[in-house]
Coordinates of C-alpha atoms and ligand atoms in Angstrom, one line a residue:
X467 CA 112.4 42.7 155.8
X468 CA 108.7 43.1 155.5
X469 CA 108.6 40.1 153.3
X470 CA 108.8 37.9 156.4
X471 CA 105.7 39.4 157.8
X472 CA 103.0 37.1 156.6
X473 CA 100.6 35.6 159.0
X474 CA 100.0 38.0 161.7
X475 CA 97.6 35.7 163.6
X476 CA 100.3 33.1 164.4
X477 CA 103.1 35.5 165.3
X478 CA 103.8 36.6 168.8
X479 CA 103.6 40.4 169.3
X480 CA 107.3 40.6 170.1
X481 CA 110.4 39.8 168.1
X482 CA 113.6 39.0 170.1
X483 CA 111.8 40.9 172.9
X484 CA 111.2 44.0 170.8
X485 CA 107.5 44.8 170.5
X486 CA 106.2 44.6 166.9
X487 CA 102.9 45.8 165.5
X488 CA 102.5 43.1 162.9
X489 CA 99.0 44.3 161.9
X490 CA 100.1 47.8 161.2
X491 CA 103.2 46.7 159.2
X492 CA 101.1 44.2 157.1
X493 CA 98.5 46.9 156.4
X494 CA 101.3 49.4 155.3
X495 CA 102.9 46.7 153.1
X496 CA 99.6 46.1 151.5
X497 CA 98.9 49.7 150.8
X498 CA 102.5 50.3 149.4
X499 CA 102.2 47.2 147.2
X500 CA 101.4 49.3 144.1
X501 CA 105.1 50.3 144.0
X502 CA 106.0 46.8 143.1
X503 CA 104.0 45.8 140.0
X504 CA 103.3 42.1 139.5
X505 CA 104.2 40.5 136.2
X506 CA 100.8 41.2 134.6
X507 CA 101.0 44.9 135.5
X508 CA 104.6 45.0 134.2
X509 CA 103.5 43.4 130.9
X510 CA 100.9 46.1 130.5
X511 CA 103.4 48.9 131.2
X512 CA 105.8 47.5 128.7
X513 CA 103.2 46.9 126.0
X514 CA 101.4 50.2 126.2
X515 CA 104.5 52.3 126.6
X516 CA 106.0 50.4 123.6
X517 CA 102.9 51.1 121.5
X518 CA 102.9 54.8 122.4
X519 CA 106.6 55.1 121.6
X520 CA 106.3 53.3 118.3
X521 CA 103.4 55.6 117.2
X522 CA 105.3 58.7 118.3
X523 CA 108.4 57.7 116.3
X524 CA 106.3 56.7 113.3
X525 CA 104.6 60.1 113.2
X526 CA 107.4 62.4 114.3
X527 CA 108.4 63.6 110.8
X528 CA 104.9 64.4 109.7
X529 CA 103.9 66.1 113.0
X530 CA 104.2 69.9 112.7
X531 CA 107.5 71.4 113.8
X532 CA 105.7 73.8 116.1
X533 CA 102.2 73.9 117.6
X534 CA 100.9 76.8 119.6
X535 CA 97.6 75.4 121.0
X536 CA 94.9 77.6 122.4
X537 CA 95.1 76.3 125.9
X538 CA 98.9 76.0 126.1
X539 CA 98.8 72.7 128.0
X540 CA 96.7 74.1 130.8
X541 CA 94.4 71.1 130.4
X542 CA 97.1 69.1 132.2
X543 CA 96.2 70.8 135.4
X544 CA 92.6 69.6 135.3
X545 CA 94.1 66.2 136.3
X546 CA 95.8 67.0 139.6
X547 CA 98.0 64.7 141.6
X548 CA 95.7 62.7 143.9
X549 CA 95.8 60.0 146.6
X550 CA 94.8 57.3 144.1
X551 CA 96.3 56.7 140.7
X552 CA 94.6 56.5 137.3
X553 CA 95.0 54.0 134.5
X554 CA 98.0 53.9 132.2
X555 CA 95.7 54.5 129.3
X556 CA 94.5 57.7 130.8
X557 CA 98.0 58.8 131.7
X558 CA 99.3 58.3 128.2
X559 CA 96.3 60.2 126.8
X560 CA 97.3 63.2 129.1
X561 CA 100.8 63.0 127.8
X562 CA 99.7 62.8 124.2
X563 CA 97.1 65.6 124.5
X564 CA 98.9 68.1 126.7
X565 CA 102.7 67.4 126.5
X566 CA 103.9 65.6 123.4
X567 CA 102.0 67.6 120.8
X568 CA 102.4 71.2 121.9
X569 CA 105.2 73.6 121.5
X570 CA 108.3 72.6 119.5
X571 CA 108.5 69.2 118.1
X572 CA 112.3 68.8 118.5
X573 CA 112.2 65.5 116.5
X574 CA 110.9 67.3 113.4
X575 CA 113.3 67.4 110.4
X576 CA 112.0 70.9 109.8
X577 CA 112.8 72.2 113.2
X578 CA 115.5 74.7 112.2
X579 CA 115.3 77.1 115.2
X580 CA 117.5 77.8 118.2
X581 CA 119.9 74.8 118.3
X582 CA 118.0 71.6 117.6
X583 CA 118.3 68.7 120.1
X584 CA 118.3 65.3 118.6
X585 CA 116.2 62.7 120.4
X586 CA 118.1 59.8 119.0
X587 CA 115.9 56.8 119.8
X588 CA 118.8 54.5 120.8
X589 CA 119.5 57.0 123.5
X590 CA 116.0 56.6 125.0
X591 CA 116.8 52.8 125.4
X592 CA 120.0 53.8 127.2
X593 CA 118.0 56.0 129.6
X594 CA 115.6 53.2 130.2
X595 CA 118.3 50.6 130.9
X596 CA 120.1 53.1 133.1
X597 CA 116.9 53.5 135.2
X598 CA 116.2 49.8 135.3
X599 CA 119.7 48.9 136.3
X600 CA 119.7 51.7 138.8
X601 CA 123.5 51.9 139.1
X602 CA 124.8 54.8 141.2
X603 CA 127.2 56.5 138.7
X604 CA 128.8 59.0 141.1
X605 CA 131.5 57.0 142.7
X606 CA 133.7 54.2 141.4
X607 CA 133.2 52.0 144.4
X608 CA 129.4 52.0 143.9
X609 CA 129.3 51.3 140.2
X610 CA 132.8 50.7 138.6
X611 CA 131.1 49.9 135.3
X612 CA 129.0 53.0 135.2
X613 CA 132.0 55.2 136.2
X614 CA 134.3 53.5 133.7
X615 CA 131.7 54.1 131.0
X616 CA 131.5 57.8 131.7
X617 CA 135.2 58.2 131.9
X618 CA 135.6 56.2 128.6
X619 CA 133.2 58.7 127.0
X620 CA 135.2 61.6 128.4
X621 CA 138.4 60.1 126.9
X622 CA 136.6 59.6 123.6
X623 CA 135.5 63.2 123.5
X624 CA 139.0 64.3 124.5
X625 CA 140.3 62.3 121.5
X626 CA 137.7 63.8 119.2
X627 CA 138.9 67.4 119.9
X628 CA 142.6 66.5 120.4
X629 CA 142.9 67.0 124.2
X630 CA 145.8 65.3 125.9
X631 CA 146.0 62.2 128.1
X632 CA 145.6 63.9 131.5
X633 CA 142.2 65.4 130.5
X634 CA 139.5 65.3 133.1
X635 CA 135.8 65.8 132.6
X636 CA 132.3 64.6 133.2
X637 CA 128.9 64.4 131.7
X638 CA 126.7 67.3 133.0
X639 CA 123.0 67.9 132.5
X640 CA 123.7 70.5 129.7
X641 CA 125.9 73.2 128.4
X642 CA 124.9 75.9 130.9
X643 CA 126.0 73.8 133.9
X644 CA 129.1 72.6 132.1
X645 CA 130.1 76.3 131.4
X646 CA 129.5 77.2 135.0
X647 CA 131.7 74.4 136.1
X648 CA 134.4 75.4 133.6
X649 CA 134.4 79.0 134.8
X650 CA 134.6 77.9 138.5
X651 CA 137.6 75.7 137.4
X652 CA 139.3 78.7 135.8
X653 CA 138.7 80.7 138.9
X654 CA 140.3 78.0 141.1
X655 CA 143.2 77.5 138.6
X656 CA 144.1 81.2 138.9
X657 CA 143.4 81.2 142.7
X658 CA 141.1 84.2 142.4
X659 CA 139.5 85.4 145.7
X660 CA 136.6 87.7 146.0
X661 CA 138.9 90.7 146.7
X662 CA 140.4 90.1 143.2
X663 CA 137.2 90.0 141.3
X664 CA 136.7 93.7 140.5
X665 CA 140.1 93.9 138.8
X666 CA 139.9 90.5 137.0
X667 CA 138.9 90.6 133.4
X668 CA 136.9 88.2 131.3
X669 CA 137.1 88.6 127.5
X670 CA 134.2 87.6 125.3
X671 CA 132.1 89.0 122.5
X672 CA 128.5 90.2 122.0
X673 CA 127.7 86.8 120.6
X674 CA 129.0 84.8 123.6
X675 CA 126.1 82.7 125.0
X676 CA 124.2 84.4 127.8
X677 CA 124.8 81.4 130.1
X678 CA 128.4 82.7 130.6
X679 CA 127.0 85.9 132.2
X680 CA 124.6 83.7 134.2
X681 CA 127.5 81.5 135.3
X682 CA 129.6 84.4 136.5
X683 CA 126.6 85.7 138.5
X684 CA 125.8 82.3 140.0
X685 CA 129.5 81.9 140.9
X686 CA 129.3 85.2 142.8
X687 CA 131.7 86.8 140.2
X688 CA 129.4 89.4 138.9
X689 CA 132.0 92.0 139.8
X690 CA 134.4 90.7 137.3
X691 CA 135.0 93.1 134.4
X692 CA 133.6 91.9 131.1
X693 CA 135.3 93.1 127.9
X694 CA 133.2 92.6 124.8
X695 CA 136.0 92.3 122.3
X696 CA 135.5 93.7 118.8
X697 CA 134.6 91.5 115.8
X698 CA 136.3 90.6 112.6
X699 CA 133.4 91.6 110.3
X700 CA 131.9 88.1 110.4
X701 CA 130.7 88.1 114.0
X702 CA 133.9 86.3 115.2
X703 CA 136.2 87.6 117.9
X704 CA 139.0 89.7 116.5
X705 CA 142.3 88.3 117.7
X706 CA 144.0 91.7 117.1
X707 CA 141.4 93.5 119.2
X708 CA 141.7 90.9 121.9
X709 CA 145.5 91.3 122.1
X710 CA 145.3 95.1 122.2
X711 CA 142.7 95.0 125.0
X712 CA 144.7 92.6 127.1
X713 CA 147.8 94.8 126.6
X714 CA 145.8 97.9 127.7
X715 CA 144.3 96.1 130.7
X716 CA 147.8 94.9 131.8
X717 CA 149.2 98.4 131.4
X718 CA 146.4 99.7 133.6
X719 CA 147.4 97.3 136.4
X720 CA 144.4 95.1 136.0
X721 CA 144.3 91.3 136.0
X722 CA 143.4 89.7 132.6
X723 CA 142.1 86.3 133.7
X724 CA 139.8 84.4 131.3
X725 CA 139.0 84.3 127.6
X726 CA 135.7 82.7 126.7
X727 CA 135.8 81.8 123.0
X728 CA 132.9 80.3 121.1
X729 CA 133.3 77.3 118.9
X730 CA 130.1 78.1 117.1
X731 CA 128.0 80.9 118.6
X732 CA 124.3 80.1 119.0
X733 CA 123.5 83.5 117.5
X734 CA 125.3 83.1 114.1
X735 CA 127.2 79.8 114.2
X736 CA 130.5 81.5 113.6
X737 CA 133.7 80.1 115.2
X738 CA 136.1 82.4 116.9
X739 CA 139.7 82.2 115.6
X740 CA 140.8 79.6 118.1
X741 CA 144.5 79.1 117.1
X742 CA 145.2 82.9 117.4
X743 CA 143.2 83.2 120.6
X744 CA 145.1 80.2 122.1
X745 CA 148.5 81.8 121.3
X746 CA 147.4 85.1 122.9
X747 CA 146.1 83.2 126.0
X748 CA 149.3 81.3 126.4
X749 CA 151.6 84.4 125.8
X750 CA 149.6 86.4 128.5
X751 CA 148.9 83.5 130.9
X752 CA 145.1 83.7 130.6
X753 CA 142.8 80.7 131.0
X754 CA 141.1 79.9 127.7
X755 CA 137.7 78.4 128.0
X756 CA 135.9 77.3 124.8
X757 CA 132.2 77.1 124.6
X758 CA 131.6 74.4 122.1
X759 CA 128.1 73.5 123.2
X760 CA 126.8 74.0 119.7
X761 CA 129.9 73.3 117.6
X762 CA 132.6 71.2 119.2
X763 CA 131.2 67.8 117.9
X764 CA 131.7 69.1 114.3
X765 CA 135.3 68.1 115.0
X766 CA 134.1 64.6 114.1
X767 CA 133.9 65.5 110.4
X768 CA 136.7 66.9 108.2
X769 CA 134.8 70.1 107.2
X770 CA 134.3 70.9 110.9
X771 CA 137.8 69.9 112.0
X772 CA 139.3 72.6 109.7
X773 CA 137.1 75.3 111.1
X774 CA 137.7 74.3 114.7
X775 CA 141.5 74.2 114.4
X776 CA 143.1 75.3 117.7
X777 CA 140.3 73.9 119.9
X778 CA 142.8 71.4 121.3
X779 CA 144.9 74.2 122.7
X780 CA 142.2 75.5 125.1
X781 CA 142.3 74.9 128.9
X782 CA 138.7 73.8 129.2
X783 CA 135.9 73.0 126.7
X784 CA 132.1 72.5 126.8
X785 CA 130.4 70.1 124.4
X786 CA 126.7 69.4 124.3
X787 CA 125.9 65.8 123.3
X788 CA 122.2 66.8 123.4
X789 CA 122.8 69.1 120.5
X790 CA 125.3 68.0 117.9
X791 CA 125.6 64.4 119.0
X792 CA 121.8 64.2 118.6
X793 CA 121.0 62.9 122.0
X794 CA 117.7 63.8 123.7
X795 CA 117.8 66.8 126.2
X796 CA 119.8 66.2 129.4
X797 CA 123.5 65.7 128.5
X798 CA 126.3 68.3 128.3
X799 CA 130.0 67.7 128.9
X800 CA 132.9 69.6 130.4
X801 CA 136.5 68.7 129.5
X802 CA 139.5 70.2 131.4
X803 CA 143.0 69.7 130.0
X804 CA 144.4 69.1 133.5
X805 CA 142.3 66.7 135.5
X806 CA 143.9 67.8 138.8
X807 CA 142.7 71.3 138.3
X808 CA 139.1 70.1 137.7
X809 CA 139.5 67.9 140.8
X810 CA 140.7 70.7 143.1
X811 CA 137.8 72.9 142.0
X812 CA 135.2 70.3 142.6
X813 CA 136.5 67.7 145.0
X814 CA 134.8 67.2 148.4
X815 CA 134.1 64.3 150.7
X816 CA 131.5 63.6 153.3
X817 CA 132.5 62.0 156.6
X818 CA 130.2 59.1 155.8
X819 CA 132.2 58.4 152.6
X820 CA 135.5 57.5 154.1
X821 CA 135.5 53.8 153.3
X822 CA 134.9 53.9 149.6
X823 CA 138.0 55.2 147.9
X824 CA 140.6 52.6 148.7
X825 CA 139.9 50.5 145.5
X826 CA 139.3 53.4 143.1
X827 CA 140.9 52.6 139.7
X828 CA 139.3 55.5 138.0
X829 CA 138.4 59.1 139.0
X830 CA 134.8 59.4 140.2
X831 CA 132.5 61.9 138.6
X832 CA 131.3 63.0 142.1
X833 CA 134.8 64.4 142.8
X834 CA 135.1 66.2 139.5
X835 CA 131.6 67.8 139.2
X836 CA 129.1 69.6 141.4
X837 CA 126.8 66.5 141.6
X838 CA 126.9 63.6 144.1
X839 CA 123.9 61.4 143.2
X840 CA 123.6 61.7 139.5
X841 CA 121.7 60.4 136.6
X842 CA 123.6 57.5 135.0
X843 CA 124.1 59.7 131.9
X844 CA 126.8 57.6 130.3
X845 CA 124.4 54.9 129.1
X846 CA 122.3 57.2 126.9
X847 CA 125.5 58.3 125.1
X848 CA 127.4 55.0 125.1
X849 CA 124.6 52.8 123.8
X850 CA 124.1 54.7 120.5
X851 CA 127.8 55.1 119.9
X852 CA 128.4 51.3 120.6
X853 CA 125.4 50.2 118.5
X854 CA 125.9 52.5 115.5
X855 CA 129.6 53.2 115.6
X856 CA 131.0 56.7 115.1
X857 CA 130.8 56.7 111.3
X858 CA 127.1 57.7 111.0
X859 CA 127.6 60.6 113.3
X860 CA 130.5 61.9 111.2
X861 CA 128.4 61.5 108.1
X862 CA 125.4 63.3 109.6
X863 CA 127.6 66.2 110.8
X864 CA 129.2 66.6 107.4
X865 CA 125.7 66.5 105.9
X866 CA 124.6 69.3 108.2
X867 CA 127.5 71.5 107.1
X868 CA 126.8 70.9 103.4
X869 CA 123.1 71.4 103.8
X870 CA 123.8 74.8 105.5
X871 CA 126.1 75.8 102.7
X872 CA 123.4 74.8 100.2
X873 CA 120.7 76.7 102.0
X874 CA 123.0 79.8 102.1
X875 CA 123.5 79.7 98.4
X876 CA 119.8 79.1 97.7
X877 CA 118.7 82.0 99.9
X878 CA 121.3 84.2 98.4
X879 CA 119.8 83.5 94.9
X880 CA 116.2 84.4 96.0
X881 CA 114.9 87.8 95.0
X882 CA 114.8 90.3 97.9
X883 CA 116.8 88.2 100.4
X884 CA 120.1 89.2 102.0
X885 CA 122.4 86.7 103.6
X886 CA 124.9 87.1 106.4
X887 CA 128.4 85.5 106.5
X888 CA 129.0 82.2 104.7
X889 CA 128.4 79.6 107.5
X890 CA 131.4 78.3 109.4
X891 CA 129.3 75.4 110.5
X892 CA 125.5 74.8 110.1
X893 CA 123.8 78.1 110.9
X894 CA 122.6 80.5 108.1
X895 CA 121.6 84.1 108.9
X896 CA 119.5 86.0 106.4
X897 CA 116.7 88.6 106.1
X898 CA 114.2 89.7 103.6
X899 CA 114.2 93.3 102.4
X900 CA 110.5 94.1 101.6
X901 CA 109.5 96.4 98.7
X902 CA 108.2 98.9 101.2
X903 CA 107.9 99.3 105.0
X904 CA 110.2 98.6 107.9
X905 CA 112.6 95.7 107.3
X906 CA 112.8 94.6 110.9
X907 CA 109.1 94.7 111.4
X908 CA 108.6 92.7 108.2
X909 CA 111.0 90.0 109.3
X910 CA 109.5 89.8 112.8
X911 CA 106.0 89.4 111.3
X912 CA 107.4 86.8 108.9
X913 CA 108.7 84.6 111.8
X914 CA 105.3 85.0 113.7
X915 CA 103.5 83.9 110.6
X916 CA 105.8 80.9 110.1
X917 CA 105.2 79.9 113.8
X918 CA 101.5 80.1 113.3
X919 CA 101.9 77.9 110.2
X920 CA 104.0 75.4 112.2
X921 CA 105.3 73.2 109.3
X922 CA 108.7 74.7 109.6
X923 CA 110.3 76.3 112.7
X924 CA 112.9 79.0 112.4
X925 CA 113.8 81.8 114.8
X926 CA 115.1 85.3 114.7
X927 CA 117.9 87.2 116.4
X928 CA 119.4 90.7 116.4
X929 CA 122.7 91.3 114.8
X930 CA 124.1 94.9 114.9
X931 CA 120.5 96.0 115.8
X932 CA 119.0 94.4 112.7
X933 CA 116.4 91.6 113.0
X934 CA 117.9 88.6 111.3
X935 CA 116.4 85.2 110.7
X936 CA 118.4 82.1 111.5
X937 CA 118.2 78.6 109.9
X938 CA 120.0 76.0 111.9
X939 CA 120.6 72.6 110.4
X940 CA 121.1 70.5 113.5
X941 CA 118.8 67.5 113.4
X942 CA 120.0 64.1 112.1
X943 CA 116.5 63.9 110.4
X944 CA 117.0 67.0 108.3
X945 CA 117.9 66.2 104.7
X946 CA 118.0 68.0 101.3
X947 CA 114.2 67.6 100.8
X948 CA 113.5 69.1 104.1
X949 CA 115.6 72.2 103.3
X950 CA 114.0 72.6 99.9
X951 CA 110.5 72.3 101.4
X952 CA 111.3 74.7 104.3
X953 CA 112.7 77.3 101.9
X954 CA 109.6 77.0 99.7
X955 CA 107.4 77.5 102.8
X956 CA 109.5 80.5 103.7
X957 CA 109.1 82.1 100.2
X958 CA 105.4 81.4 100.2
X959 CA 105.1 83.3 103.4
X960 CA 107.2 86.2 102.1
X961 CA 105.0 86.4 99.1
X962 CA 101.8 86.3 101.1
X963 CA 103.1 89.0 103.4
X964 CA 104.2 91.2 100.5
X965 CA 100.8 91.0 99.0
X966 CA 98.8 91.6 102.2
Ligands
LIG694 C1 122.9 75.7 123.9 C2 124.1 76.5 124.2 C3 124.5 76.7 125.6 C4 123.7 76.3 126.7 O1 123.6 74.9 126.8 P1 122.4 74.2 127.4 O2 122.6 72.8 127.1 O3 121.2 74.7 126.7 O4 122.3 74.5 128.9 C5 125.7 77.4 125.8 N1 126.5 77.8 124.7 C6 126.1 77.6 123.5 C7 127.0 78.1 122.4 C8 125.0 76.9 123.2 O5 124.6 76.7 121.9

């Protein structure tokens, strides 16, 4: 312990016969001292960070939903990492000027693009306390409380979607990683080896999230055959087309392996017919993985539960608490119906870890996931759920569905607008048909103009080679007034563009 190195003058230059360079150690201790702030420095950190945070929260609704600055944050680089630090004031100013007010303001109630992430403030305190406590959440022996907390959240999510008692799962960094891990679990469950890949079939649709293709590539399974199953007329997988395709593939001597169904596609928000797909999966012995990164938490509210019927019959499921549980970025989740299968796909031990499992009362995330040392993610999810209870989350999710239905009806009533399918959950697709000129071009320009305006943020996509606009109600801060205001801004821009 360096703490015992105090007065170098009176110390002999050996310790139990071992030579010690007291002067060097004292000098290093002094120079590293900044890593351990004294109480005054701590007070300053607390006070200034608190003030910054309060200001941010107070202004988040009024700050534009999107800002594209001229310098695109390049100014940050004019303050490089150097040998000596700068003041907290100066650091917070850099954060304010170059990070926190450029690009998408994901906390804005008028951020209606992609899939909004929440940024629930209670979660930030959870992150803070997790970092302060510094528990190592990977293994039960190291932090039984942190591991029990994560497993408790896994069981809670399992109950929300109706998964059985033996469910295993963990909190990941996001939906992409959770999908990757789910696909690897499906591979191990079916004992596929590389020689099987080019005759093993994955069934998905054109609307399946691209992270599934990415996951197959990362898992070394790019050779698997992907069947883009036909749709039902509302951008959902057609169960009939799926069944026919599987039959044909079996007859051709191939190995139908995995169905990836979407419980809310990012593209259109529509939910694949999960009950029917689950029956087909069971009858044909395929693994059913459901990507519910956007939609699965809607099972918390009655409107969503109806649409998601059958989700409980899947083999594995991804949820994204940093989307529809309104947490800040950094938390996804994987659930696997049979915990043992998850464990055999991910379990691994180092020789230096042999003495830690004798007293394990709970499965450890490190043995169920790709990570070893991991962020103590449970606290950012547990804290808001404990403090607020589940009721406000249910209400907010119901509200999102009703607001999306309202927006759908409103847009449909506007002159010149065409809407897509009635939303299953909280995404509305629509486009404006201009009086003259190219429809796709008009809608692309419209989105660009809206981004330049910044008060509302919506995004576009392509459906059946048409440019379509999306409106995603996903923030807990988005209410009726925000929808009305956003639709008014949309119409103003349409009018301006028509007249230009
Ligand atoms: C967002 C999303 C993903 C990817 O999740 P990340 O958390 O962004 O990694 C996958 N699938 C769907 C349906 C999504 O909406």
